[in-house]
Coordinates of C-alpha atoms and ligand atoms in Angstrom, one line a residue:
M1 CA 50.7 -57.1 38.0
I2 CA 50.5 -54.9 41.1
N3 CA 48.8 -51.5 40.4
N4 CA 47.6 -50.5 43.8
I5 CA 49.0 -51.0 47.3
A6 CA 47.9 -50.0 50.8
I7 CA 50.4 -49.0 53.4
V8 CA 49.1 -49.5 56.9
G9 CA 50.4 -49.2 60.4
M10 CA 50.3 -52.4 62.4
Q11 CA 50.8 -50.9 65.8
W12 CA 49.7 -47.6 67.5
G13 CA 51.0 -45.4 64.8
D14 CA 54.4 -43.9 64.1
E15 CA 55.7 -47.1 62.6
G16 CA 57.6 -45.3 59.8
K17 CA 54.8 -45.2 57.2
G18 CA 55.9 -41.8 55.8
K19 CA 59.4 -43.0 55.0
I20 CA 58.0 -46.1 53.2
V21 CA 55.3 -44.2 51.3
D22 CA 57.9 -41.7 50.1
L23 CA 60.2 -44.6 49.1
L24 CA 57.6 -46.4 47.0
S25 CA 56.2 -43.2 45.6
K26 CA 59.0 -43.1 43.1
K27 CA 57.3 -45.7 41.0
S28 CA 53.7 -44.6 41.7
N29 CA 51.3 -42.1 40.0
Y30 CA 48.9 -41.4 42.8
I31 CA 49.2 -41.2 46.6
V32 CA 46.0 -41.1 48.5
R33 CA 45.2 -40.3 52.2
Y34 CA 41.7 -41.7 53.1
Q35 CA 41.2 -41.2 56.8
G36 CA 42.4 -39.3 59.9
G37 CA 43.5 -35.7 59.7
N38 CA 46.4 -33.6 60.9
N39 CA 46.7 -35.9 64.0
A40 CA 49.1 -37.8 61.7
G41 CA 52.8 -36.9 61.5
H42 CA 54.7 -38.6 58.8
T43 CA 58.5 -38.1 58.6
I44 CA 60.6 -38.3 55.5
V45 CA 64.4 -37.9 55.6
I46 CA 66.3 -37.3 52.4
D47 CA 70.0 -36.6 52.6
K48 CA 69.6 -35.5 56.3
K49 CA 66.8 -33.1 55.4
K50 CA 63.7 -33.9 57.5
T51 CA 60.2 -33.1 56.3
I52 CA 57.1 -33.9 58.5
L53 CA 53.8 -34.1 56.7
H54 CA 50.5 -34.1 58.6
L55 CA 47.7 -33.9 55.9
I56 CA 49.5 -33.8 52.6
P57 CA 50.3 -37.3 51.3
S58 CA 53.9 -38.4 51.7
G59 CA 54.4 -38.8 48.0
I60 CA 54.5 -35.0 47.4
L61 CA 58.3 -34.9 47.5
H62 CA 58.4 -36.7 44.1
D63 CA 57.5 -34.1 41.5
K64 CA 55.5 -36.3 39.2
T65 CA 53.1 -37.8 41.7
I66 CA 49.5 -36.7 42.1
C67 CA 48.5 -36.4 45.7
I68 CA 44.9 -36.8 46.9
I69 CA 43.2 -36.0 50.2
G70 CA 40.2 -38.3 50.0
D71 CA 36.6 -38.1 51.3
G72 CA 37.3 -39.8 54.6
V73 CA 39.9 -37.3 55.8
V74 CA 38.9 -34.5 58.2
V75 CA 40.4 -31.2 57.2
S76 CA 41.2 -27.9 58.9
P77 CA 41.4 -25.4 56.0
E78 CA 43.7 -23.1 58.0
F79 CA 46.1 -26.0 58.8
L80 CA 46.1 -27.3 55.2
I81 CA 47.0 -23.8 53.8
E82 CA 49.8 -23.5 56.4
E83 CA 51.2 -26.9 55.4
I84 CA 51.1 -26.0 51.7
K85 CA 52.9 -22.7 52.5
N86 CA 55.6 -24.7 54.4
I87 CA 56.3 -27.1 51.6
N88 CA 56.3 -24.3 49.1
K89 CA 59.2 -22.9 51.1
S90 CA 61.1 -26.0 50.2
N91 CA 60.4 -25.3 46.5
I92 CA 57.8 -28.1 46.2
S93 CA 54.9 -27.1 44.0
I94 CA 51.4 -28.5 44.6
K95 CA 50.0 -26.9 41.4
N96 CA 48.0 -29.6 39.6
R97 CA 49.4 -32.2 42.0
L98 CA 47.4 -31.8 45.2
F99 CA 43.6 -32.4 45.1
L100 CA 41.2 -32.2 48.0
S101 CA 37.9 -34.0 48.1
H102 CA 34.8 -31.8 48.3
N103 CA 33.4 -34.4 50.7
C104 CA 35.9 -33.9 53.4
T105 CA 34.4 -32.9 56.7
I106 CA 35.8 -29.6 58.0
I107 CA 37.6 -29.4 61.3
L108 CA 36.3 -26.1 62.9
P109 CA 37.9 -24.3 65.8
Y110 CA 35.0 -25.5 67.9
H111 CA 36.2 -29.1 67.5
I112 CA 39.7 -28.2 68.6
F113 CA 38.4 -26.3 71.7
I114 CA 36.0 -29.1 72.6
D115 CA 38.8 -31.7 72.2
R116 CA 41.0 -29.7 74.5
A117 CA 38.3 -29.0 77.1
R118 CA 37.3 -32.7 77.3
E119 CA 40.9 -33.9 77.7
K120 CA 41.4 -31.4 80.5
F121 CA 38.0 -32.3 82.1
Q122 CA 38.8 -36.0 82.1
G123 CA 42.1 -35.6 83.8
K124 CA 43.8 -38.9 84.5
S125 CA 41.3 -40.9 82.4
S126 CA 41.8 -38.8 79.3
I127 CA 42.5 -40.4 76.0
G128 CA 45.6 -38.3 75.4
T129 CA 44.4 -37.1 72.0
T130 CA 46.5 -34.9 69.8
E131 CA 43.9 -32.1 70.5
K132 CA 43.5 -31.4 66.8
G133 CA 39.7 -31.7 67.0
I134 CA 39.7 -35.1 65.2
G135 CA 37.1 -36.9 67.4
P136 CA 34.6 -34.0 67.5
A137 CA 34.8 -33.5 63.7
Y138 CA 34.1 -37.1 63.1
E139 CA 31.3 -37.0 65.6
D140 CA 29.7 -34.1 63.6
Q141 CA 30.1 -36.1 60.5
V142 CA 28.1 -39.1 61.7
A143 CA 25.7 -36.9 63.6
R144 CA 25.0 -35.3 60.2
R145 CA 25.8 -31.9 61.6
G146 CA 29.1 -31.4 59.9
L147 CA 30.2 -28.8 57.3
R148 CA 32.1 -30.2 54.3
I149 CA 34.7 -28.6 52.1
G150 CA 32.3 -28.3 49.2
D151 CA 29.9 -26.3 51.4
L152 CA 32.4 -23.4 51.2
K153 CA 31.0 -22.7 47.7
Y154 CA 27.6 -21.7 49.2
P155 CA 28.1 -18.8 51.7
N156 CA 24.5 -18.6 52.8
Y157 CA 24.2 -22.2 53.6
F158 CA 27.7 -22.3 55.2
S159 CA 27.0 -19.4 57.6
K160 CA 23.5 -20.7 58.5
K161 CA 24.9 -24.2 59.3
L162 CA 27.9 -22.7 61.2
K163 CA 25.5 -20.7 63.3
E164 CA 23.7 -23.9 64.3
I165 CA 27.0 -25.6 65.1
S166 CA 28.2 -22.7 67.2
I167 CA 25.1 -22.8 69.4
Y168 CA 25.6 -26.5 69.9
Y169 CA 29.2 -26.2 70.9
N170 CA 29.1 -22.9 72.8
S171 CA 26.4 -24.4 75.1
Q172 CA 28.8 -27.3 75.8
L173 CA 31.8 -25.1 76.3
I174 CA 29.9 -22.8 78.8
N175 CA 27.7 -25.4 80.6
L176 CA 29.9 -28.5 80.7
Y177 CA 33.4 -27.2 80.6
N178 CA 33.2 -23.8 82.2
Q179 CA 34.9 -22.2 79.2
E180 CA 34.1 -19.0 77.3
A181 CA 31.9 -19.1 74.2
I182 CA 33.7 -18.7 70.9
D183 CA 32.4 -15.9 68.7
Y184 CA 30.7 -17.3 65.6
N185 CA 31.6 -14.2 63.5
F186 CA 35.2 -14.6 64.3
I187 CA 35.2 -18.2 63.1
L188 CA 33.3 -17.4 60.0
E189 CA 35.6 -14.6 59.0
N190 CA 38.7 -16.7 59.7
I191 CA 37.5 -19.6 57.6
L192 CA 36.5 -17.4 54.7
K193 CA 40.1 -16.2 54.5
Y194 CA 41.1 -19.6 53.2
K195 CA 38.1 -20.2 51.0
K196 CA 39.6 -19.2 47.7
Q197 CA 42.8 -21.2 48.1
I198 CA 40.9 -24.2 49.4
L199 CA 38.4 -24.2 46.6
E200 CA 41.2 -24.0 44.0
I201 CA 42.4 -27.5 45.0
T202 CA 38.9 -28.9 45.8
T203 CA 37.3 -31.3 43.4
D204 CA 35.5 -34.7 43.0
T205 CA 38.5 -36.8 43.9
S206 CA 36.7 -40.0 43.6
S207 CA 36.3 -39.4 39.8
I208 CA 40.0 -38.8 39.5
L209 CA 40.7 -42.1 41.2
I210 CA 38.1 -44.0 39.2
N211 CA 39.7 -42.8 36.0
A212 CA 43.2 -43.6 37.3
K213 CA 42.1 -47.1 38.1
K214 CA 40.6 -47.6 34.7
K215 CA 43.9 -46.6 33.2
N216 CA 45.8 -49.0 35.4
K217 CA 47.7 -46.2 37.1
K218 CA 49.8 -47.1 40.1
I219 CA 48.2 -46.0 43.3
I220 CA 49.4 -46.0 46.9
F221 CA 46.8 -45.7 49.7
E222 CA 48.6 -44.1 52.6
G223 CA 47.2 -45.1 56.0
A224 CA 47.5 -42.7 59.0
Q225 CA 47.7 -43.8 62.6
G226 CA 47.9 -47.6 63.2
S227 CA 45.5 -50.6 63.3
L228 CA 45.5 -50.7 67.1
L229 CA 44.0 -47.2 67.1
D230 CA 41.2 -48.2 64.8
I231 CA 37.7 -47.2 66.0
H232 CA 36.4 -50.7 65.7
H233 CA 39.4 -53.0 66.1
G234 CA 41.8 -51.0 68.3
T235 CA 42.2 -50.7 72.0
Y236 CA 38.8 -49.0 72.5
P237 CA 38.2 -46.4 73.9
Y238 CA 41.8 -45.4 73.6
V239 CA 41.7 -45.1 69.9
T240 CA 41.3 -42.5 67.2
S241 CA 37.9 -41.8 65.6
S242 CA 38.4 -43.3 62.1
N243 CA 39.0 -46.7 60.5
T244 CA 42.7 -46.8 60.4
T245 CA 42.7 -50.3 58.9
V246 CA 42.4 -50.9 55.1
S247 CA 38.6 -50.8 55.4
G248 CA 38.9 -47.0 55.6
I249 CA 40.1 -47.1 51.9
F250 CA 36.7 -48.2 50.7
S251 CA 34.7 -45.7 52.6
G252 CA 37.3 -42.9 52.4
T253 CA 38.0 -42.6 48.7
G254 CA 34.8 -43.2 46.8
L255 CA 36.3 -46.1 44.9
G256 CA 33.9 -48.7 46.2
P257 CA 34.9 -52.3 47.1
F258 CA 37.7 -53.3 44.8
K259 CA 40.6 -55.7 45.1
L260 CA 43.7 -54.3 46.7
D261 CA 46.7 -55.8 44.9
Y262 CA 49.0 -55.8 47.9
V263 CA 48.7 -54.6 51.5
L264 CA 52.0 -53.7 53.2
G265 CA 51.9 -53.7 57.0
I266 CA 54.5 -51.5 58.7
T267 CA 55.8 -52.5 62.1
K268 CA 58.6 -51.3 64.2
A269 CA 61.1 -53.8 65.6
Y270 CA 59.8 -52.8 69.0
S271 CA 56.5 -51.0 70.1
T272 CA 55.6 -47.4 70.9
R273 CA 52.4 -45.7 71.8
V274 CA 51.7 -42.0 72.4
G275 CA 48.7 -41.1 74.6
S276 CA 46.9 -43.3 77.1
G277 CA 45.6 -46.9 76.9
P278 CA 46.6 -50.6 77.0
F279 CA 50.2 -51.5 76.1
P280 CA 50.9 -55.0 77.4
T281 CA 54.7 -55.1 76.5
E282 CA 55.4 -51.6 77.8
L283 CA 58.8 -51.2 79.5
F284 CA 59.6 -48.9 82.4
N285 CA 63.3 -49.8 82.6
D286 CA 66.6 -48.9 80.9
I287 CA 65.7 -50.8 77.7
G288 CA 62.5 -48.8 77.4
N289 CA 64.6 -45.6 78.0
H290 CA 67.0 -46.8 75.3
F291 CA 64.2 -47.2 72.8
F292 CA 63.0 -43.7 73.7
K293 CA 66.5 -42.1 73.4
K294 CA 68.0 -43.9 70.5
G295 CA 64.7 -44.2 68.6
N296 CA 64.1 -40.5 69.2
E297 CA 60.6 -41.5 70.2
I298 CA 59.0 -38.0 70.5
G299 CA 55.6 -37.5 68.8
S300 CA 56.0 -35.8 65.4
T301 CA 52.7 -34.0 65.9
T302 CA 52.5 -33.1 69.5
G303 CA 56.1 -33.4 70.7
R304 CA 55.0 -35.8 73.5
R305 CA 57.3 -38.6 74.7
R306 CA 56.2 -41.9 73.2
R307 CA 55.8 -44.9 75.5
T308 CA 58.0 -47.8 74.5
G309 CA 58.1 -51.6 74.8
W310 CA 59.0 -54.9 73.1
I311 CA 57.4 -56.0 69.8
D312 CA 54.1 -57.8 70.4
L313 CA 53.6 -60.6 67.8
V314 CA 50.1 -61.4 69.1
L315 CA 48.9 -58.0 68.3
L316 CA 50.9 -57.9 65.1
S317 CA 49.1 -61.2 64.0
Q318 CA 45.7 -59.6 64.7
S319 CA 46.6 -56.5 62.7
I320 CA 47.8 -58.8 59.8
Q321 CA 44.5 -60.5 59.8
I322 CA 42.2 -57.5 60.0
N323 CA 44.1 -55.8 57.1
S324 CA 44.6 -59.0 55.0
V325 CA 48.3 -58.1 54.9
N326 CA 50.4 -59.6 52.1
G327 CA 53.8 -58.5 53.3
L328 CA 55.5 -56.7 56.2
C329 CA 58.0 -53.9 56.4
L330 CA 60.1 -54.0 59.6
T331 CA 61.4 -50.6 60.6
K332 CA 64.0 -49.3 63.0
I333 CA 65.9 -52.5 63.6
D334 CA 69.0 -50.3 64.0
I335 CA 67.5 -49.2 67.4
L336 CA 68.1 -52.7 68.7
D337 CA 71.8 -52.8 67.7
E338 CA 73.3 -52.5 71.2
L339 CA 71.0 -55.0 73.0
E340 CA 72.4 -58.2 74.5
E341 CA 69.0 -59.9 74.2
I342 CA 65.7 -59.1 72.4
K343 CA 62.3 -60.1 73.6
V344 CA 59.3 -60.8 71.5
C345 CA 55.8 -61.3 72.9
I346 CA 54.4 -64.6 71.7
G347 CA 51.3 -65.0 73.9
Y348 CA 49.6 -63.8 77.1
Q349 CA 48.6 -65.2 80.4
S350 CA 46.3 -63.7 83.0
I351 CA 47.6 -62.4 86.3
D352 CA 46.3 -65.6 87.9
N353 CA 48.4 -67.7 85.4
K354 CA 45.5 -68.7 83.1
K355 CA 46.5 -68.9 79.4
I356 CA 44.7 -66.3 77.3
T357 CA 43.9 -67.1 73.7
N358 CA 41.7 -64.2 72.7
I359 CA 42.6 -60.6 72.4
P360 CA 40.5 -58.8 75.0
C361 CA 37.5 -56.6 74.2
S362 CA 36.9 -54.7 77.4
I363 CA 39.4 -52.2 78.7
C364 CA 39.1 -54.0 82.1
D365 CA 40.4 -57.3 80.5
W366 CA 43.5 -55.6 79.1
E367 CA 44.7 -54.8 82.6
K368 CA 44.9 -58.5 83.5
L369 CA 47.3 -59.5 80.6
V370 CA 50.8 -60.7 81.3
P371 CA 53.0 -61.1 78.2
I372 CA 54.8 -64.4 77.5
Y373 CA 58.1 -63.7 75.9
K374 CA 60.6 -65.6 73.7
T375 CA 64.1 -64.3 74.2
L376 CA 66.4 -64.0 71.1
S377 CA 70.1 -63.1 71.0
G378 CA 71.0 -59.6 70.1
W379 CA 73.6 -58.8 67.4
K380 CA 75.6 -56.1 69.1
S381 CA 76.8 -54.4 65.9
S382 CA 75.6 -51.6 63.8
T383 CA 72.9 -52.2 61.2
L384 CA 72.4 -48.5 60.4
G385 CA 72.1 -47.9 56.7
I386 CA 72.7 -51.5 55.6
N387 CA 70.8 -52.1 52.4
K388 CA 71.5 -55.7 51.6
F389 CA 70.0 -58.6 53.6
Q390 CA 73.1 -60.7 53.4
H391 CA 75.1 -57.9 55.2
L392 CA 72.9 -58.1 58.3
P393 CA 74.4 -59.9 61.3
E394 CA 73.1 -63.5 61.7
E395 CA 71.2 -62.7 64.9
A396 CA 69.3 -59.9 63.1
K397 CA 68.4 -62.3 60.3
N398 CA 67.2 -64.8 62.9
F399 CA 65.0 -62.0 64.4
V400 CA 63.5 -61.4 61.0
Y401 CA 63.0 -65.2 60.4
F402 CA 61.3 -65.6 63.8
I403 CA 58.8 -62.9 63.1
E404 CA 58.1 -64.4 59.7
K405 CA 57.6 -67.9 61.1
F406 CA 55.3 -66.7 63.9
T407 CA 53.1 -64.5 61.7
K408 CA 53.3 -66.6 58.5
I409 CA 53.9 -63.4 56.5
S410 CA 57.1 -62.5 54.7
I411 CA 59.1 -59.4 55.6
D412 CA 59.5 -57.7 52.2
I413 CA 61.2 -54.5 53.3
I414 CA 63.5 -53.8 56.3
S415 CA 64.3 -50.2 57.3
T416 CA 67.7 -49.7 58.8
G417 CA 67.7 -45.9 59.3
P418 CA 65.6 -42.8 58.8
D419 CA 66.9 -41.9 55.3
R420 CA 65.2 -43.0 52.1
N421 CA 68.3 -45.0 51.3
H422 CA 68.6 -46.8 54.6
T423 CA 66.4 -49.7 53.3
I424 CA 66.7 -53.3 52.4
I425 CA 64.2 -54.3 49.7
L426 CA 63.6 -58.0 49.7
R427 CA 60.7 -57.9 47.2
N428 CA 60.1 -55.3 44.5
I429 CA 56.5 -54.5 45.1
F430 CA 55.7 -52.3 42.0
Ligands
GDP501 P1 54.8 -42.5 60.7 O1 53.8 -41.7 61.4 O2 54.4 -43.9 60.7 O3 55.1 -42.0 59.3 O4 56.1 -42.4 61.6 P2 56.8 -41.1 62.2 O5 57.4 -40.3 61.1 O6 55.8 -40.4 63.1 O7 57.9 -41.8 63.2 C1 58.9 -42.6 62.7 C2 60.2 -42.0 63.0 O8 61.2 -43.0 62.9 C3 60.6 -40.8 62.1 O9 61.4 -39.9 62.9 C4 61.5 -41.5 61.1 O10 62.4 -40.6 60.5 C5 62.2 -42.5 61.8 N1 62.5 -43.8 61.1 C6 61.8 -44.4 60.2 N2 62.4 -45.6 59.9 C7 63.5 -45.7 60.6 C8 64.6 -46.6 60.8 O11 64.6 -47.7 60.2 N3 65.5 -46.3 61.7 C9 65.6 -45.2 62.4 N4 66.6 -45.0 63.2 N5 64.6 -44.3 62.3 C10 63.6 -44.5 61.4
IMO502 P1 50.6 -41.3 62.6 O1 49.8 -41.2 61.3 C1 50.5 -42.0 66.9 C2 46.8 -41.2 69.0 C3 46.8 -40.1 70.0 C4 45.7 -40.6 71.0 C5 44.7 -41.3 70.1 C6 43.5 -40.4 69.8 O2 51.7 -40.3 62.7 O3 51.0 -42.7 62.9 P2 43.2 -38.2 68.2 O4 43.8 -36.9 68.2 O5 43.4 -39.0 66.9 O6 41.7 -38.2 68.6 O7 43.9 -39.1 69.4 O8 45.4 -41.5 68.9 N1 47.2 -40.8 67.6 C7 48.4 -41.1 67.1 N2 49.4 -41.8 67.7 N3 50.6 -41.7 65.6 C8 49.5 -41.0 65.0 O9 49.5 -40.8 63.7 C9 48.4 -40.7 65.8 N4 47.2 -40.1 65.5 C10 46.5 -40.1 66.7 O10 48.0 -39.9 70.6 O11 46.3 -41.6 71.8
MG503 MG1 53.7 -40.3 63.0

């Protein structure tokens, strides 16, 4: 019996995780975010109404689910309260349904200012972060300098620690980045405005989850970002600052090392990336432009244009391995509908024609990669909204079979449009 599943992005994020988490939440009791922060943007479309969630788990739109923001997430109190206000406007209540871990590291305005200042300072070699303060907040966490949500209960400790942090960051802002210092009192007063509301939803979320597991409740672990942005396994240094792979679940929930019943890897039928960094199959032609336009490839968090390219089965295979993926969900196949031919990357060679078998480590090696493609026939008809596999054109089925054969993993869900209902379920997971 499957009681818990992990939903993880296989590429550089924005694979359509939010849509699938929402879809599977119908049969789930708990939905858990375990890493990242409001750098995520997860889109759910129900009857043409679009909701974008950044911190709140994507199961919140089903009124019986319990949503958890686990220990490994970095949280801006101000942002979270704003997001709650927004979903309240759509008549969605979070009362007794949304719980925040007391162990979450707080994103302070200092983190956001430093993130921005560094990006500006680095110019062309910048990471292209979301400028939400994610990296600096995680840095504080591992440097044992951070403030945590539970610390809000202790005003004296909180203000003393905040003072120390303000000295640390103001010296960087002034001396390294030629910026103005940020007034510590202003930050303290601002954060205290949200204290009451934040503490109302704060608790020991790991106990909730341990109990849920004992009772065999159904749990979805909702990944943010994608495996190629993982701090260890991604295209370093062009990555985010958390473990975006399933390993983040074990450190980011307080559940310890347990057996995941099923890991669902989400991949688009092509590739996108927002921000800088390696992207071997990137396209700079009309087809890339078609993916951008038809796929509406604009970042849900920052509004930036996403870079686009062909699907990369070499990188997909790596993501499958590091996440112990059991099944795949292939999203956005409808974006390929008009194409005469579809290319899939099946290997790499170096610019001097040497075959490359290992995925590079150093950023300098990535630049030498030339993708090797297999060309498949396009289907040139609409797949939008199809919800039965047998109704797909033969060429679309062949595309699915090719990916399955190459990766040796079954495609269990196919997404044919943004709406909850635009989905082909090939295997009932829960
Ligand atoms: P996430 O971060 O992985 O949750 O993905 P995002 O929400 O950032 O980006 C995915 C975008 O694709 C959203 O605008 C979704 O509404 C949309 N989407 C998801 N699945 C499909 C699909 O199968 N077809 C189309 N056309 N759009 C989709
Ligand atoms: P979801 O959950 C796509 C990217 C940024 C940047 C890098 C580091 O919606 O898939 P950060 O602000 O995290 O320090 O930025 O990571 N990035 C994402 N790209 N989808 C996301 O989340 C992302 N979250 C961060 O663009 O390249
Ligand atoms: Mg997104």
